[in-house]
CSV table of C-alpha atoms and ligand atoms in Angstrom, one decimal:
chain,number,residue,atom,x,y,z
A,8,MET,CA,127.5,92.3,108.5
A,9,LYS,CA,123.7,91.8,108.4
A,10,ASN,CA,122.4,88.6,106.9
A,11,TYR,CA,118.9,88.0,105.3
A,12,ASP,CA,117.2,85.1,103.5
A,13,VAL,CA,116.2,87.5,100.7
A,14,ILE,CA,117.0,91.1,99.7
A,15,VAL,CA,114.6,93.0,97.5
A,16,LEU,CA,116.5,95.6,95.5
A,17,GLY,CA,114.0,98.5,94.8
A,18,VAL,CA,110.8,98.8,96.8
A,19,GLY,CA,108.5,100.5,94.2
A,20,SER,CA,105.6,98.7,92.5
A,21,MET,CA,106.9,95.1,92.1
A,22,GLY,CA,109.3,95.3,95.1
A,23,SER,CA,106.6,96.3,97.6
A,24,ALA,CA,104.3,93.3,96.8
A,25,THR,CA,107.4,91.0,96.7
A,26,CYS,CA,108.4,92.1,100.2
A,27,TYR,CA,104.9,91.5,101.4
A,28,ASN,CA,104.7,87.9,100.0
A,29,LEU,CA,108.1,87.0,101.4
A,30,ALA,CA,107.4,88.3,104.8
A,31,LEU,CA,104.0,86.6,104.8
A,32,ASN,CA,105.8,83.3,104.3
A,33,GLY,CA,108.1,83.9,107.3
A,34,LEU,CA,111.3,84.8,105.4
A,35,ARG,CA,113.9,87.2,106.8
A,36,VAL,CA,113.6,89.9,104.2
A,37,LEU,CA,115.3,93.3,103.6
A,38,GLY,CA,113.8,95.8,101.1
A,39,LEU,CA,116.2,98.5,100.0
A,40,GLU,CA,114.7,101.7,98.4
A,41,GLN,CA,116.8,104.6,97.2
A,42,PHE,CA,114.0,107.2,97.7
A,43,GLU,CA,111.0,107.5,100.0
A,44,ILE,CA,108.1,105.0,99.6
A,45,PRO,CA,106.2,105.9,97.4
A,46,HIS,CA,108.0,108.6,95.3
A,47,ASP,CA,107.6,110.3,91.9
A,48,GLN,CA,111.0,109.6,90.3
A,49,GLY,CA,110.3,106.2,88.9
A,50,SER,CA,107.3,104.5,87.3
A,51,HIS,CA,104.5,104.4,89.8
A,52,ALA,CA,103.5,108.0,90.5
A,53,GLY,CA,100.2,109.6,89.3
A,54,GLN,CA,97.2,108.4,91.3
A,55,SER,CA,95.8,105.8,89.0
A,56,ARG,CA,96.6,102.8,86.8
A,57,ILE,CA,94.2,101.0,84.5
A,58,ILE,CA,93.5,97.4,85.2
A,59,ARG,CA,91.8,95.2,82.5
A,60,LYS,CA,91.6,91.5,81.7
A,61,ALA,CA,90.9,91.3,77.9
A,62,TYR,CA,94.6,91.9,77.3
A,63,PHE,CA,95.2,93.3,73.8
A,64,GLU,CA,99.0,92.9,74.2
A,65,HIS,CA,98.8,89.1,74.3
A,66,PRO,CA,96.3,86.5,75.5
A,67,ASP,CA,99.1,84.8,77.5
A,68,TYR,CA,98.8,87.5,80.1
A,69,VAL,CA,95.2,86.6,80.9
A,70,PRO,CA,95.9,83.8,83.4
A,71,LEU,CA,98.3,86.1,85.2
A,72,LEU,CA,95.6,88.8,85.3
A,73,GLN,CA,93.0,86.4,86.6
A,74,ARG,CA,95.4,85.7,89.5
A,75,ALA,CA,96.2,89.4,89.9
A,76,TYR,CA,92.5,90.3,90.3
A,77,GLU,CA,92.2,87.6,93.0
A,78,ASN,CA,95.3,88.9,94.8
A,79,TRP,CA,94.0,92.5,94.7
A,80,HIS,CA,90.8,91.3,96.2
A,81,ASP,CA,92.7,89.4,98.8
A,82,ILE,CA,94.9,92.3,100.0
A,83,GLU,CA,91.8,94.5,100.1
A,84,SER,CA,89.8,92.0,102.2
A,85,LYS,CA,92.7,91.4,104.6
A,86,THR,CA,93.3,95.1,105.2
A,87,GLY,CA,89.9,96.7,104.7
A,88,SER,CA,91.5,99.2,102.3
A,89,GLN,CA,90.3,99.7,98.7
A,90,VAL,CA,92.9,100.0,95.9
A,91,TYR,CA,90.9,98.6,93.0
A,92,PHE,CA,88.1,100.8,91.7
A,93,PRO,CA,85.8,99.2,89.1
A,94,THR,CA,84.6,101.8,86.5
A,95,GLY,CA,84.4,99.7,83.4
A,96,LEU,CA,86.6,100.5,80.4
A,97,LEU,CA,85.6,101.8,77.0
A,98,TYR,CA,87.8,100.7,74.1
A,99,ALA,CA,87.6,102.4,70.6
A,100,GLY,CA,89.5,101.9,67.4
A,101,ARG,CA,89.5,100.4,64.0
A,102,SER,CA,88.4,96.7,64.0
A,103,ASN,CA,91.7,95.5,62.5
A,104,ASP,CA,94.0,97.7,64.6
A,105,ILE,CA,95.9,96.2,67.5
A,106,LEU,CA,93.7,97.3,70.3
A,107,ILE,CA,90.2,96.1,69.2
A,108,LYS,CA,91.6,93.0,67.5
A,109,GLY,CA,93.7,92.1,70.6
A,110,VAL,CA,90.9,92.7,73.1
A,111,ARG,CA,88.5,90.5,71.1
A,112,GLU,CA,91.1,87.7,70.8
A,113,SER,CA,91.8,87.6,74.6
A,114,ALA,CA,88.1,87.9,75.4
A,115,GLU,CA,87.2,85.1,73.1
A,116,LYS,CA,90.0,82.8,74.2
A,117,TYR,CA,89.3,83.3,78.0
A,118,LYS,CA,85.5,84.0,77.9
A,119,ILE,CA,85.9,87.5,79.3
A,120,ASN,CA,82.7,89.5,79.4
A,121,ILE,CA,83.0,92.2,76.7
A,122,GLU,CA,80.1,94.3,75.3
A,123,SER,CA,80.1,95.5,71.8
A,124,LEU,CA,78.4,99.0,71.5
A,125,SER,CA,77.0,100.5,68.3
A,126,ASN,CA,77.7,104.2,67.8
A,127,SER,CA,74.2,105.2,68.9
A,128,GLU,CA,74.4,103.0,72.0
A,129,THR,CA,77.8,104.6,72.8
A,130,ARG,CA,76.2,108.1,72.4
A,131,SER,CA,73.3,107.4,74.6
A,132,ARG,CA,75.3,105.6,77.4
A,133,TYR,CA,78.4,107.8,77.2
A,134,PRO,CA,77.6,111.2,75.6
A,135,GLN,CA,81.0,112.5,76.6
A,136,PHE,CA,82.6,110.5,73.8
A,137,GLN,CA,82.7,111.5,70.2
A,138,ILE,CA,83.7,108.3,68.4
A,139,PRO,CA,84.7,108.6,64.7
A,140,GLU,CA,82.6,106.9,62.0
A,141,GLY,CA,84.1,103.4,61.3
A,142,TYR,CA,85.6,103.0,64.8
A,143,GLU,CA,84.4,99.9,66.8
A,144,VAL,CA,83.5,100.3,70.5
A,145,LEU,CA,83.9,97.6,73.1
A,146,PHE,CA,83.2,97.8,76.8
A,147,GLU,CA,84.8,95.7,79.5
A,148,PRO,CA,82.6,96.0,82.7
A,149,ASP,CA,85.1,94.4,85.1
A,150,ALA,CA,88.0,96.8,84.2
A,151,GLY,CA,88.8,99.9,86.2
A,152,PHE,CA,91.8,101.4,88.0
A,153,ILE,CA,94.2,100.7,90.8
A,154,THR,CA,95.6,103.5,93.0
A,155,PRO,CA,99.4,102.9,92.8
A,156,GLU,CA,100.8,104.9,95.6
A,157,ARG,CA,98.2,103.6,98.0
A,158,ALA,CA,98.7,100.0,96.9
A,159,ILE,CA,102.5,100.3,97.4
A,160,SER,CA,102.1,101.8,100.8
A,161,LEU,CA,99.6,99.1,101.7
A,162,PHE,CA,102.0,96.2,100.7
A,163,VAL,CA,104.9,97.9,102.6
A,164,GLU,CA,102.8,98.4,105.7
A,165,GLN,CA,101.7,94.8,105.6
A,166,ALA,CA,105.2,93.5,104.9
A,167,LYS,CA,106.5,95.4,107.9
A,168,SER,CA,103.7,94.0,110.1
A,169,PHE,CA,104.9,90.5,109.1
A,170,GLY,CA,108.5,91.4,110.1
A,171,ALA,CA,110.1,92.7,106.9
A,172,GLN,CA,112.8,95.3,107.3
A,173,ILE,CA,112.4,98.1,104.7
A,174,ASN,CA,115.1,100.7,104.5
A,175,VAL,CA,114.4,103.9,102.6
A,176,LYS,CA,116.8,106.5,101.2
A,177,GLU,CA,119.4,103.8,100.9
A,178,LYS,CA,120.8,103.2,97.4
A,179,VAL,CA,122.3,99.9,96.3
A,180,ILE,CA,125.7,100.7,94.7
A,181,SER,CA,126.6,97.1,93.7
A,182,TRP,CA,126.1,93.4,94.4
A,183,THR,CA,128.2,90.3,93.9
A,184,ARG,CA,127.8,86.6,94.3
A,185,GLU,CA,130.6,84.4,95.5
A,186,ALA,CA,130.4,80.8,96.7
A,187,GLY,CA,126.6,81.0,96.9
A,188,ILE,CA,126.6,84.1,99.1
A,189,ILE,CA,125.3,87.4,97.7
A,190,LYS,CA,126.8,90.6,99.0
A,191,VAL,CA,124.9,93.8,98.6
A,192,ILE,CA,126.7,97.1,99.0
A,193,THR,CA,124.7,100.3,99.6
A,194,ASP,CA,125.6,103.9,100.2
A,195,LYS,CA,125.2,103.2,103.9
A,196,ASP,CA,126.0,99.5,104.7
A,197,LEU,CA,126.9,96.0,103.5
A,198,TYR,CA,124.5,93.1,103.7
A,199,THR,CA,124.5,89.4,102.7
A,200,CYS,CA,121.7,87.2,101.6
A,201,LYS,CA,120.9,83.8,100.1
A,202,LYS,CA,118.6,85.1,97.3
A,203,LEU,CA,118.5,88.5,95.6
A,204,ILE,CA,115.4,89.8,93.8
A,205,ILE,CA,115.9,92.9,91.6
A,206,THR,CA,112.9,95.0,91.0
A,207,ALA,CA,114.7,98.3,90.1
A,208,GLY,CA,112.2,99.6,87.5
A,209,PRO,CA,113.9,102.2,85.3
A,210,TRP,CA,117.2,101.6,87.0
A,211,ALA,CA,117.2,97.9,86.2
A,212,GLY,CA,119.6,98.3,83.3
A,213,LYS,CA,122.2,99.9,85.6
A,214,ILE,CA,122.1,97.1,88.2
A,215,ILE,CA,121.4,93.9,86.2
A,216,PRO,CA,124.4,92.8,84.2
A,217,GLY,CA,123.8,92.5,80.5
A,218,LEU,CA,120.3,93.9,80.5
A,219,SER,CA,121.0,97.6,79.8
A,220,SER,CA,121.1,97.1,76.0
A,221,SER,CA,117.6,95.5,76.0
A,222,LEU,CA,115.9,98.2,78.1
A,223,GLN,CA,115.0,101.7,77.0
A,224,VAL,CA,113.8,104.1,79.6
A,225,THR,CA,111.4,106.8,78.2
A,226,ARG,CA,109.9,109.8,79.8
A,227,GLN,CA,106.1,109.9,79.6
A,228,VAL,CA,103.9,112.9,80.1
A,229,ILE,CA,100.6,112.8,82.0
A,230,ALA,CA,98.1,115.7,82.1
A,231,TRP,CA,95.4,116.6,84.5
A,232,VAL,CA,92.9,118.9,82.8
A,233,ASN,CA,89.7,120.8,83.8
A,234,PRO,CA,86.9,119.7,81.5
A,235,LYS,CA,84.4,122.1,80.0
A,236,GLN,CA,81.6,120.0,81.4
A,237,PRO,CA,83.0,118.3,84.5
A,238,GLN,CA,79.8,116.6,85.5
A,239,LEU,CA,80.2,114.3,82.4
A,240,PHE,CA,83.5,113.0,83.7
A,241,GLU,CA,82.8,112.3,87.3
A,242,LEU,CA,83.8,109.0,88.9
A,243,ARG,CA,80.2,107.6,89.0
A,244,GLN,CA,79.4,108.8,85.4
A,245,SER,CA,82.5,108.0,83.4
A,246,PRO,CA,84.5,104.8,82.7
A,247,CYS,CA,88.2,104.6,82.0
A,248,TRP,CA,88.9,104.6,78.3
A,249,MET,CA,91.5,103.7,75.7
A,250,ILE,CA,91.4,104.9,72.1
A,251,ASP,CA,93.6,103.5,69.3
A,252,ASP,CA,94.2,106.6,67.2
A,253,GLU,CA,94.4,105.6,63.5
A,254,SER,CA,96.8,108.4,62.6
A,255,GLN,CA,99.5,107.5,65.1
A,256,PRO,CA,101.1,104.3,66.4
A,257,GLY,CA,100.1,104.8,70.1
A,258,MET,CA,96.8,105.0,72.1
A,259,TYR,CA,95.2,107.7,74.2
A,260,TYR,CA,93.8,106.7,77.6
A,261,GLY,CA,92.2,108.4,80.5
A,262,PHE,CA,90.3,108.2,83.7
A,263,PRO,CA,87.3,109.8,85.4
A,264,ILE,CA,87.8,112.8,87.6
A,265,LEU,CA,88.9,111.5,91.0
A,266,PRO,CA,87.5,113.5,94.0
A,267,VAL,CA,90.4,115.1,95.8
A,268,ASP,CA,89.0,114.4,99.3
A,269,LYS,CA,89.2,110.7,98.6
A,270,PHE,CA,92.2,110.4,96.2
A,271,GLY,CA,94.3,113.5,96.9
A,272,LEU,CA,95.9,115.9,94.4
A,273,PRO,CA,96.2,116.5,91.5
A,274,ALA,CA,92.6,117.6,90.8
A,275,GLY,CA,91.1,117.2,87.4
A,276,MET,CA,90.7,114.6,84.7
A,277,LYS,CA,93.9,112.6,84.0
A,278,LEU,CA,94.9,111.4,80.5
A,279,ALA,CA,98.1,110.3,78.7
A,280,TYR,CA,99.4,108.8,75.4
A,281,HIS,CA,100.6,105.2,75.6
A,282,TYR,CA,103.6,105.2,73.3
A,283,PRO,CA,107.3,105.3,74.2
A,284,GLY,CA,108.3,109.0,74.8
A,285,VAL,CA,111.7,110.7,75.0
A,286,PRO,CA,114.5,108.3,75.8
A,287,SER,CA,116.0,109.3,79.2
A,288,ASP,CA,118.5,108.4,81.8
A,289,PRO,CA,116.5,107.8,85.0
A,290,ASP,CA,119.0,109.8,87.0
A,291,HIS,CA,118.8,112.8,84.7
A,292,VAL,CA,115.2,113.2,83.5
A,293,ASP,CA,114.0,116.5,82.0
A,294,ARG,CA,110.8,116.9,84.0
A,295,ASN,CA,109.5,119.8,82.0
A,296,PRO,CA,107.0,118.6,79.4
A,297,SER,CA,107.1,120.4,76.1
A,298,LYS,CA,104.3,122.5,74.6
A,299,GLU,CA,104.1,119.9,71.8
A,300,GLU,CA,103.5,117.1,74.3
A,301,GLU,CA,100.7,119.0,76.0
A,302,GLU,CA,99.1,119.9,72.6
A,303,ASN,CA,99.1,116.2,71.5
A,304,LEU,CA,96.9,115.4,74.5
A,305,ILE,CA,94.6,118.4,74.2
A,306,GLU,CA,94.1,117.7,70.5
A,307,ALA,CA,93.0,114.1,71.4
A,308,LEU,CA,90.5,115.5,73.8
A,309,HIS,CA,89.1,117.9,71.1
A,310,ARG,CA,88.8,114.9,68.8
A,311,TYR,CA,87.4,112.2,71.1
A,312,LEU,CA,86.0,114.0,74.2
A,313,PRO,CA,85.0,117.5,73.1
A,314,ALA,CA,83.6,118.5,76.5
A,315,GLY,CA,86.7,117.2,78.2
A,316,TYR,CA,88.9,120.3,77.9
A,317,SER,CA,88.8,123.9,79.1
A,318,SER,CA,92.2,124.3,80.6
A,319,THR,CA,95.3,122.3,81.7
A,320,HIS,CA,95.6,121.9,85.5
A,321,VAL,CA,99.0,120.3,85.7
A,322,LEU,CA,101.5,118.2,83.6
A,323,LYS,CA,103.7,115.6,85.2
A,324,THR,CA,106.3,113.0,84.0
A,325,CYS,CA,106.8,109.3,84.8
A,326,LEU,CA,109.1,106.7,83.3
A,327,TYR,CA,108.5,103.6,81.1
A,328,THR,CA,111.1,100.9,80.9
A,329,ASN,CA,110.6,99.3,77.5
A,330,THR,CA,111.8,96.0,76.2
A,331,PRO,CA,112.2,95.5,72.4
A,332,ASP,CA,109.0,93.4,72.2
A,333,GLU,CA,107.2,95.4,75.0
A,334,HIS,CA,106.7,92.2,77.0
A,335,PHE,CA,108.0,91.9,80.6
A,336,VAL,CA,111.1,90.0,81.8
A,337,ILE,CA,110.4,87.8,84.8
A,338,ASP,CA,113.0,85.1,85.3
A,339,PHE,CA,116.1,83.9,87.1
A,340,LEU,CA,119.1,85.9,86.0
A,341,PRO,CA,121.0,83.7,83.6
A,342,ASN,CA,124.4,82.5,84.9
A,343,TYR,CA,123.4,82.9,88.6
A,344,GLU,CA,121.7,79.5,89.0
A,345,LYS,CA,118.5,80.3,90.9
A,346,ASP,CA,120.0,82.8,93.3
A,347,VAL,CA,119.1,86.0,91.6
A,348,VAL,CA,115.5,86.7,90.3
A,349,ILE,CA,114.8,89.7,88.0
A,350,ALA,CA,111.6,91.5,87.1
A,351,ALA,CA,112.0,94.4,84.7
A,352,GLY,CA,111.0,96.0,81.4
A,353,PHE,CA,107.3,96.4,82.3
A,354,SER,CA,107.0,98.6,79.2
A,355,GLY,CA,104.3,100.9,80.5
A,356,HIS,CA,101.7,98.3,81.3
A,357,GLY,CA,102.9,96.5,84.5
A,358,PHE,CA,101.1,98.0,87.5
A,359,LYS,CA,97.9,95.9,87.2
A,360,PHE,CA,100.2,92.9,87.7
A,361,VAL,CA,101.9,94.0,90.9
A,362,SER,CA,99.8,91.8,93.1
A,363,VAL,CA,100.6,88.6,91.1
A,364,VAL,CA,104.3,89.6,90.3
A,365,GLY,CA,104.9,89.8,94.1
A,366,GLU,CA,103.7,86.3,94.5
A,367,ILE,CA,105.7,85.0,91.5
A,368,LEU,CA,108.9,86.6,92.6
A,369,ALA,CA,108.6,85.3,96.1
A,370,ASP,CA,108.0,81.8,94.9
A,371,LEU,CA,110.9,81.9,92.4
A,372,ALA,CA,113.3,83.0,95.2
A,373,THR,CA,112.0,80.6,97.9
A,374,LYS,CA,110.7,77.5,96.0
A,375,GLY,CA,112.8,77.8,92.8
A,376,LYS,CA,109.7,77.8,90.7
A,377,THR,CA,106.2,79.2,90.2
A,378,ASP,CA,103.0,77.4,89.1
A,379,LEU,CA,101.9,80.5,87.1
A,380,PRO,CA,102.6,80.5,83.4
A,381,ILE,CA,105.5,83.0,82.9
A,382,GLY,CA,107.5,81.1,80.3
A,383,PHE,CA,106.8,83.7,77.6
A,384,LEU,CA,108.4,86.4,79.8
A,385,ASN,CA,111.8,84.6,80.0
A,386,ALA,CA,115.1,86.5,80.0
A,387,MET,CA,116.7,84.3,77.3
A,388,ARG,CA,114.8,86.0,74.5
A,389,PHE,CA,117.3,88.9,74.9
A,390,GLU,CA,121.0,88.6,74.8
A,391,LEU,CA,122.2,88.8,78.4
B,6,LIG,C1,102.7,107.5,82.8
B,6,LIG,C2,102.5,106.0,83.1
B,6,LIG,C3,101.3,105.4,83.0
B,6,LIG,C4,101.1,104.1,83.3
B,6,LIG,N1,99.9,103.5,83.2
B,6,LIG,C5,99.7,102.2,83.5
B,6,LIG,C6,98.4,101.7,83.5
B,6,LIG,O1,97.4,102.4,83.3
B,6,LIG,N2,98.2,100.4,83.9
B,6,LIG,C7,99.3,99.6,84.2
B,6,LIG,O2,99.1,98.4,84.5
B,6,LIG,N3,100.6,100.1,84.2
B,6,LIG,C8,100.8,101.4,83.9
B,6,LIG,N4,102.0,101.9,83.9
B,6,LIG,C9,103.2,101.1,84.1
B,6,LIG,C10,103.5,100.7,85.6
B,6,LIG,O3,103.3,101.9,86.4
B,6,LIG,C11,104.9,100.2,85.6
B,6,LIG,O4,105.0,99.1,84.8
B,6,LIG,C12,105.3,99.8,87.0
B,6,LIG,O5,105.1,100.8,87.9
B,6,LIG,C13,106.7,99.3,87.0
B,6,LIG,O6,107.1,98.9,88.3
B,6,LIG,P1,108.6,98.7,88.8
B,6,LIG,O7,108.5,98.1,90.1
B,6,LIG,O8,109.3,98.0,87.7
B,6,LIG,O9,109.2,100.2,88.9
B,6,LIG,P2,109.1,101.3,90.1
B,6,LIG,O10,107.7,101.3,90.6
B,6,LIG,O11,109.7,102.6,89.6
B,6,LIG,O12,110.0,100.7,91.2
B,6,LIG,C14,111.4,100.5,91.1
B,6,LIG,C15,112.0,100.9,92.4
B,6,LIG,O13,113.4,100.5,92.5
B,6,LIG,C16,114.1,101.6,93.2
B,6,LIG,N5,115.5,101.4,92.9
B,6,LIG,C17,116.1,101.4,91.6
B,6,LIG,N6,117.4,101.2,91.7
B,6,LIG,C18,117.7,101.2,93.0
B,6,LIG,C19,118.9,101.1,93.8
B,6,LIG,N7,120.1,101.0,93.1
B,6,LIG,N8,118.9,101.1,95.1
B,6,LIG,C20,117.7,101.2,95.8
B,6,LIG,N9,116.5,101.3,95.1
B,6,LIG,C21,116.5,101.3,93.8
B,6,LIG,C22,113.5,102.8,92.6
B,6,LIG,O14,113.7,104.0,93.3
B,6,LIG,C23,112.0,102.5,92.5
B,6,LIG,O15,111.3,102.8,93.7
B,6,LIG,C24,102.2,103.3,83.7
B,6,LIG,C25,103.5,103.9,83.8
B,6,LIG,C26,103.6,105.3,83.5
B,6,LIG,C27,105.0,105.9,83.7
């Protein structure tokens, strides 16, 4: 039997940074991942994830984001690898709708630099956008995107260099806790540890007792398209964007075209619709997007970025794990004292937090507390 200080169950987004923080602190850590690292079956595939600070979802996230930005800079400067790309972010929507209202509220509360652009300023600075009359436009200069696969690989490489053991293609079947010892059974072996951290993404409901009824996994569709005028959407020209469409509950968002020689495939301009998609079992996902899902994205381009579409390059799928209030769960698992830590339900907006969640989870497991304000993400708000 192999014994560790901490086992991290699931080495995707949150698990990779957690393994890194634990190993950096000299812990004997085992990371268990059912697939390769990274992979395209969970929540982290697809080249890019928006990072922003004026958080429309809730101002309480801002202190965590401030720390996340610091930690992204820290891992970049320690390794000499770039994972954060500042492009700025253009927000558009009705003043009283959730996006613009929420961005303003967080920006005011935390004095985040936000520019307000008139329609004519938007047209002259960003002629690729066609913003409807009556929509308000805000611009966050310090926002941009993170490269998820590269960030995960970087954290895992660093974790290993500090002595972490990371096992891939090894699936955790079950775990138990008896007399303060945690046993983890996989499809290959049996391990024990003092502390268990569960970062299982879309599979969290299957491996965390009591959580399944509070988590809904949905299949999301991402498109890479070839614009009619690609020069308008190149990385140096174009910001990331989020548009709160008044006729529907969700938001459209997109990225500049990322050069293949630097970012790899797929080529083209990426966009998606931020709203829970088709409910799915993570082990049986229909990976074929429907014509309707594709058309929803193309119509948004015709409406808001008319030079942004000539043909679809490729469509892919990815999974959200949604909580009822769309806020994360980061806490000790109730009824397991402080021996089991969980991080789940990132509801389609978690990646930008990876660098701070790794620090928080490592602190919870090793010190029994974190100095960062995560009370609003407690597990007790759901019935476990
Ligand atoms: C289309 C799309 C767009 C998004 N856009 C953004 C964005 O712009 N900005 C942003 O901040 N966030 C964004 N997100 C959200 C973000 O990517 C997720 O919140 C984040 O990746 C969740 O990380 P995770 O660690 O919970 O899940 P994952 O990264 O999926 O990691 C969970 C890991 O656990 C492993 N695992 C599970 N069960 C087991 C087991 N029994 N044994 C071993 N291993 C196991 C899985 O294989 C997986 O590798 C987006 C998500 C999607 C799908």
